[in-house]
């Protein structure tokens, strides 16, 4: 049995040597062991496409960083200047309103002034100010109710 196995292995070696020689691989000696000279090099492939099944998705590192310049990432000089001009225009409108209505300047230091501006800007440009009748009747009545509830709360605490 041992002889048969050695004969088969020798036939395979001879066939391999003649096969390599016939395809023009005559630069190397046939007797050399070529498997020692061959090195396996594995290069990881970078793919941006998703693989099928349960395999991991191989993606490039570019997906983890934002691009350097995107549309809208930096305002243009024209839009910055227009923004400054719009702010200046709004300030002038407020100043003219204060002068025309004879509102004292210390009203600007009121906490409620900034709250009113924030509430108005939250609604946006569609907001129109309250009318004369609303401020004089309805809103005044609501503020009076708030004050009455506050006073009643203080009276209960003082009475205890």
PDB file of C-alpha atoms in Angstrom:
ATOM      1  CA  UNK A   1       0.000   0.000   0.000  1.00  0.00           C
ATOM      2  CA  UNK A   2       2.852   2.301   0.856  1.00  0.00           C
ATOM      3  CA  UNK A   3       4.439   1.663  -2.555  1.00  0.00           C
ATOM      4  CA  UNK A   4       1.254   2.588  -4.361  1.00  0.00           C
ATOM      5  CA  UNK A   5       1.007   5.903  -2.511  1.00  0.00           C
ATOM      6  CA  UNK A   6       4.638   6.813  -3.254  1.00  0.00           C
ATOM      7  CA  UNK A   7       4.157   5.949  -6.946  1.00  0.00           C
ATOM      8  CA  UNK A   8       1.079   8.159  -7.147  1.00  0.00           C
ATOM      9  CA  UNK A   9       2.872  11.078  -5.491  1.00  0.00           C
ATOM     10  CA  UNK A  10       5.863  10.666  -7.858  1.00  0.00           C
ATOM     11  CA  UNK A  11       3.559  10.662 -10.890  1.00  0.00           C
ATOM     12  CA  UNK A  12       1.922  13.831  -9.639  1.00  0.00           C
ATOM     13  CA  UNK A  13       5.304  15.512  -9.191  1.00  0.00           C
ATOM     14  CA  UNK A  14       6.413  14.524 -12.699  1.00  0.00           C
ATOM     15  CA  UNK A  15       3.161  15.727 -14.218  1.00  0.00           C
ATOM     16  CA  UNK A  16       3.463  18.983 -12.355  1.00  0.00           C
ATOM     17  CA  UNK A  17       7.055  19.506 -13.482  1.00  0.00           C
ATOM     18  CA  UNK A  18       6.283  18.788 -17.129  1.00  0.00           C
ATOM     19  CA  UNK A  19       3.191  20.960 -16.965  1.00  0.00           C
ATOM     20  CA  UNK A  20       5.158  23.914 -15.595  1.00  0.00           C
ATOM     21  CA  UNK A  21       7.923  23.435 -18.143  1.00  0.00           C
ATOM     22  CA  UNK A  22       5.567  23.276 -21.095  1.00  0.00           C
ATOM     23  CA  UNK A  23       4.016  26.622 -20.261  1.00  0.00           C
ATOM     24  CA  UNK A  24       7.325  28.451 -20.510  1.00  0.00           C
ATOM     25  CA  UNK A  25       8.348  28.508 -16.891  1.00  0.00           C
ATOM     26  CA  UNK A  26      11.906  27.510 -17.795  1.00  0.00           C
ATOM     27  CA  UNK A  27      13.645  30.334 -15.944  1.00  0.00           C
ATOM     28  CA  UNK A  28      13.611  28.434 -12.704  1.00  0.00           C
ATOM     29  CA  UNK A  29      15.053  25.041 -12.124  1.00  0.00           C
ATOM     30  CA  UNK A  30      12.496  22.310 -12.076  1.00  0.00           C
ATOM     31  CA  UNK A  31      13.932  20.829  -8.911  1.00  0.00           C
ATOM     32  CA  UNK A  32      13.425  23.944  -6.808  1.00  0.00           C
ATOM     33  CA  UNK A  33      10.642  24.147  -4.337  1.00  0.00           C
ATOM     34  CA  UNK A  34       8.599  27.057  -5.631  1.00  0.00           C
ATOM     35  CA  UNK A  35       6.143  27.191  -2.768  1.00  0.00           C
ATOM     36  CA  UNK A  36       8.825  28.660  -0.490  1.00  0.00           C
ATOM     37  CA  UNK A  37       9.311  31.652  -2.807  1.00  0.00           C
ATOM     38  CA  UNK A  38       5.655  32.582  -2.987  1.00  0.00           C
ATOM     39  CA  UNK A  39       4.360  35.017  -0.393  1.00  0.00           C
ATOM     40  CA  UNK A  40       0.687  35.538   0.265  1.00  0.00           C
ATOM     41  CA  UNK A  41      -0.226  39.201   0.311  1.00  0.00           C
ATOM     42  CA  UNK A  42      -3.719  40.195   1.267  1.00  0.00           C
ATOM     43  CA  UNK A  43      -4.771  43.741   0.478  1.00  0.00           C
ATOM     44  CA  UNK A  44      -8.006  44.906   2.079  1.00  0.00           C
ATOM     45  CA  UNK A  45     -10.341  46.288  -0.534  1.00  0.00           C
ATOM     46  CA  UNK A  46     -12.228  49.459   0.185  1.00  0.00           C
ATOM     47  CA  UNK A  47     -15.763  49.249  -1.082  1.00  0.00           C
ATOM     48  CA  UNK A  48     -18.508  51.765  -0.738  1.00  0.00           C
ATOM     49  CA  UNK A  49     -21.238  49.343  -1.677  1.00  0.00           C
ATOM     50  CA  UNK A  50     -23.103  47.310   0.853  1.00  0.00           C
ATOM     51  CA  UNK A  51     -22.577  43.571   0.842  1.00  0.00           C
ATOM     52  CA  UNK A  52     -25.376  41.053   0.936  1.00  0.00           C
ATOM     53  CA  UNK A  53     -26.371  38.839   3.798  1.00  0.00           C
ATOM     54  CA  UNK A  54     -24.952  39.047   7.284  1.00  0.00           C
ATOM     55  CA  UNK A  55     -21.545  40.301   6.234  1.00  0.00           C
ATOM     56  CA  UNK A  56     -20.156  43.531   7.568  1.00  0.00           C
ATOM     57  CA  UNK A  57     -20.589  46.611   5.485  1.00  0.00           C
ATOM     58  CA  UNK A  58     -17.234  47.983   4.362  1.00  0.00           C
ATOM     59  CA  UNK A  59     -17.351  51.726   3.881  1.00  0.00           C
ATOM     60  CA  UNK A  60     -14.674  54.315   3.405  1.00  0.00           C
ATOM     61  CA  UNK A  61     -13.543  56.737   6.082  1.00  0.00           C
ATOM     62  CA  UNK A  62     -15.093  59.632   4.147  1.00  0.00           C
ATOM     63  CA  UNK A  63     -18.504  58.819   5.601  1.00  0.00           C
ATOM     64  CA  UNK A  64     -17.344  59.804   9.083  1.00  0.00           C
ATOM     65  CA  UNK A  65     -16.288  63.356   8.224  1.00  0.00           C
ATOM     66  CA  UNK A  66     -18.321  66.250   6.908  1.00  0.00           C
ATOM     67  CA  UNK A  67     -17.136  67.696   3.632  1.00  0.00           C
ATOM     68  CA  UNK A  68     -15.018  70.818   3.946  1.00  0.00           C
ATOM     69  CA  UNK A  69     -17.415  73.039   2.089  1.00  0.00           C
ATOM     70  CA  UNK A  70     -21.100  72.405   1.784  1.00  0.00           C
ATOM     71  CA  UNK A  71     -23.790  74.620   0.459  1.00  0.00           C
ATOM     72  CA  UNK A  72     -24.928  76.956   3.179  1.00  0.00           C
ATOM     73  CA  UNK A  73     -22.000  76.209   5.474  1.00  0.00           C
ATOM     74  CA  UNK A  74     -20.687  79.743   5.263  1.00  0.00           C
ATOM     75  CA  UNK A  75     -22.808  82.810   4.687  1.00  0.00           C
ATOM     76  CA  UNK A  76     -21.893  84.937   1.741  1.00  0.00           C
ATOM     77  CA  UNK A  77     -20.659  88.493   2.224  1.00  0.00           C
ATOM     78  CA  UNK A  78     -23.821  89.797   0.596  1.00  0.00           C
ATOM     79  CA  UNK A  79     -26.079  87.935   3.041  1.00  0.00           C
ATOM     80  CA  UNK A  80     -24.017  89.083   6.040  1.00  0.00           C
ATOM     81  CA  UNK A  81     -24.225  92.706   4.976  1.00  0.00           C
ATOM     82  CA  UNK A  82     -27.943  92.316   4.274  1.00  0.00           C
ATOM     83  CA  UNK A  83     -28.371  90.877   7.791  1.00  0.00           C
ATOM     84  CA  UNK A  84     -26.584  93.845   9.352  1.00  0.00           C
ATOM     85  CA  UNK A  85     -28.660  96.216   7.268  1.00  0.00           C
ATOM     86  CA  UNK A  86     -31.878  94.460   8.322  1.00  0.00           C
ATOM     87  CA  UNK A  87     -30.893  94.718  12.000  1.00  0.00           C
ATOM     88  CA  UNK A  88     -30.154  98.421  11.594  1.00  0.00           C
ATOM     89  CA  UNK A  89     -33.521  98.923   9.883  1.00  0.00           C
ATOM     90  CA  UNK A  90     -35.377  97.108  12.711  1.00  0.00           C
ATOM     91  CA  UNK A  91     -33.584  99.157  15.371  1.00  0.00           C
ATOM     92  CA  UNK A  92     -34.564 102.370  13.607  1.00  0.00           C
ATOM     93  CA  UNK A  93     -38.198 101.234  13.408  1.00  0.00           C
ATOM     94  CA  UNK A  94     -38.254 100.550  17.154  1.00  0.00           C
ATOM     95  CA  UNK A  95     -36.582 103.884  17.921  1.00  0.00           C
ATOM     96  CA  UNK A  96     -39.087 105.831  15.794  1.00  0.00           C
ATOM     97  CA  UNK A  97     -41.957 104.045  17.540  1.00  0.00           C
ATOM     98  CA  UNK A  98     -40.543 104.938  20.981  1.00  0.00           C
ATOM     99  CA  UNK A  99     -40.083 108.589  19.943  1.00  0.00           C
ATOM    100  CA  UNK A 100     -43.541 108.861  18.355  1.00  0.00           C
ATOM    101  CA  UNK A 101     -45.424 107.238  21.260  1.00  0.00           C
ATOM    102  CA  UNK A 102     -43.431 109.170  23.894  1.00  0.00           C
ATOM    103  CA  UNK A 103     -42.436 105.942  25.608  1.00  0.00           C
ATOM    104  CA  UNK A 104     -39.740 106.472  28.251  1.00  0.00           C
ATOM    105  CA  UNK A 105     -36.356 104.958  27.398  1.00  0.00           C
ATOM    106  CA  UNK A 106     -36.238 102.967  30.636  1.00  0.00           C
ATOM    107  CA  UNK A 107     -39.031 100.791  29.153  1.00  0.00           C
ATOM    108  CA  UNK A 108     -36.231  99.118  27.191  1.00  0.00           C
ATOM    109  CA  UNK A 109     -34.745  97.879  30.458  1.00  0.00           C
ATOM    110  CA  UNK A 110     -37.964  96.090  31.400  1.00  0.00           C
ATOM    111  CA  UNK A 111     -37.815  92.305  31.536  1.00  0.00           C
ATOM    112  CA  UNK A 112     -41.100  92.169  29.633  1.00  0.00           C
ATOM    113  CA  UNK A 113     -39.666  94.057  26.657  1.00  0.00           C
ATOM    114  CA  UNK A 114     -37.320  91.207  25.744  1.00  0.00           C
ATOM    115  CA  UNK A 115     -40.063  88.637  26.422  1.00  0.00           C
ATOM    116  CA  UNK A 116     -42.335  90.496  24.002  1.00  0.00           C
ATOM    117  CA  UNK A 117     -39.608  90.548  21.350  1.00  0.00           C
ATOM    118  CA  UNK A 118     -38.933  86.828  21.801  1.00  0.00           C
ATOM    119  CA  UNK A 119     -42.630  85.949  21.554  1.00  0.00           C
ATOM    120  CA  UNK A 120     -42.964  88.068  18.422  1.00  0.00           C
ATOM    121  CA  UNK A 121     -39.898  86.583  16.734  1.00  0.00           C
ATOM    122  CA  UNK A 122     -41.076  83.049  17.582  1.00  0.00           C
ATOM    123  CA  UNK A 123     -44.208  83.643  15.505  1.00  0.00           C
ATOM    124  CA  UNK A 124     -42.276  85.158  12.637  1.00  0.00           C
ATOM    125  CA  UNK A 125     -42.989  87.848  10.078  1.00  0.00           C
ATOM    126  CA  UNK A 126     -46.695  86.958   9.856  1.00  0.00           C
ATOM    127  CA  UNK A 127     -47.305  88.400  13.339  1.00  0.00           C
ATOM    128  CA  UNK A 128     -49.157  91.673  13.440  1.00  0.00           C
ATOM    129  CA  UNK A 129     -49.182  93.674  16.644  1.00  0.00           C
ATOM    130  CA  UNK A 130     -52.252  93.899  18.865  1.00  0.00           C
ATOM    131  CA  UNK A 131     -54.809  96.517  17.992  1.00  0.00           C
ATOM    132  CA  UNK A 132     -55.648  99.580  20.068  1.00  0.00           C
ATOM    133  CA  UNK A 133     -58.883  97.979  21.258  1.00  0.00           C
ATOM    134  CA  UNK A 134     -57.180  94.716  22.226  1.00  0.00           C
ATOM    135  CA  UNK A 135     -54.576  96.467  24.353  1.00  0.00           C
ATOM    136  CA  UNK A 136     -57.101  98.891  25.862  1.00  0.00           C
ATOM    137  CA  UNK A 137     -59.840  96.346  26.664  1.00  0.00           C
ATOM    138  CA  UNK A 138     -59.113  92.619  26.307  1.00  0.00           C
ATOM    139  CA  UNK A 139     -55.421  92.458  27.194  1.00  0.00           C
ATOM    140  CA  UNK A 140     -55.877  94.957  30.029  1.00  0.00           C
ATOM    141  CA  UNK A 141     -58.665  92.768  31.454  1.00  0.00           C
ATOM    142  CA  UNK A 142     -56.384  89.669  31.251  1.00  0.00           C
ATOM    143  CA  UNK A 143     -53.543  91.486  33.039  1.00  0.00           C
ATOM    144  CA  UNK A 144     -55.975  92.662  35.724  1.00  0.00           C
ATOM    145  CA  UNK A 145     -57.061  89.023  36.324  1.00  0.00           C
ATOM    146  CA  UNK A 146     -53.418  87.910  36.614  1.00  0.00           C
ATOM    147  CA  UNK A 147     -52.716  90.662  39.164  1.00  0.00           C
ATOM    148  CA  UNK A 148     -55.854  89.801  41.155  1.00  0.00           C
ATOM    149  CA  UNK A 149     -54.838  86.109  41.320  1.00  0.00           C
ATOM    150  CA  UNK A 150     -51.352  87.108  42.464  1.00  0.00           C
ATOM    151  CA  UNK A 151     -52.725  89.380  45.193  1.00  0.00           C
ATOM    152  CA  UNK A 152     -55.163  86.692  46.357  1.00  0.00           C
ATOM    153  CA  UNK A 153     -52.274  84.245  46.627  1.00  0.00           C
ATOM    154  CA  UNK A 154     -50.295  86.698  48.777  1.00  0.00           C
ATOM    155  CA  UNK A 155     -53.318  87.364  51.012  1.00  0.00           C
ATOM    156  CA  UNK A 156     -53.746  83.617  51.648  1.00  0.00           C
ATOM    157  CA  UNK A 157     -50.089  83.297  52.634  1.00  0.00           C
ATOM    158  CA  UNK A 158     -50.287  86.354  54.904  1.00  0.00           C
ATOM    159  CA  UNK A 159     -53.476  85.124  56.563  1.00  0.00           C
ATOM    160  CA  UNK A 160     -51.950  81.779  57.533  1.00  0.00           C
TER     161      UNK A 160
END
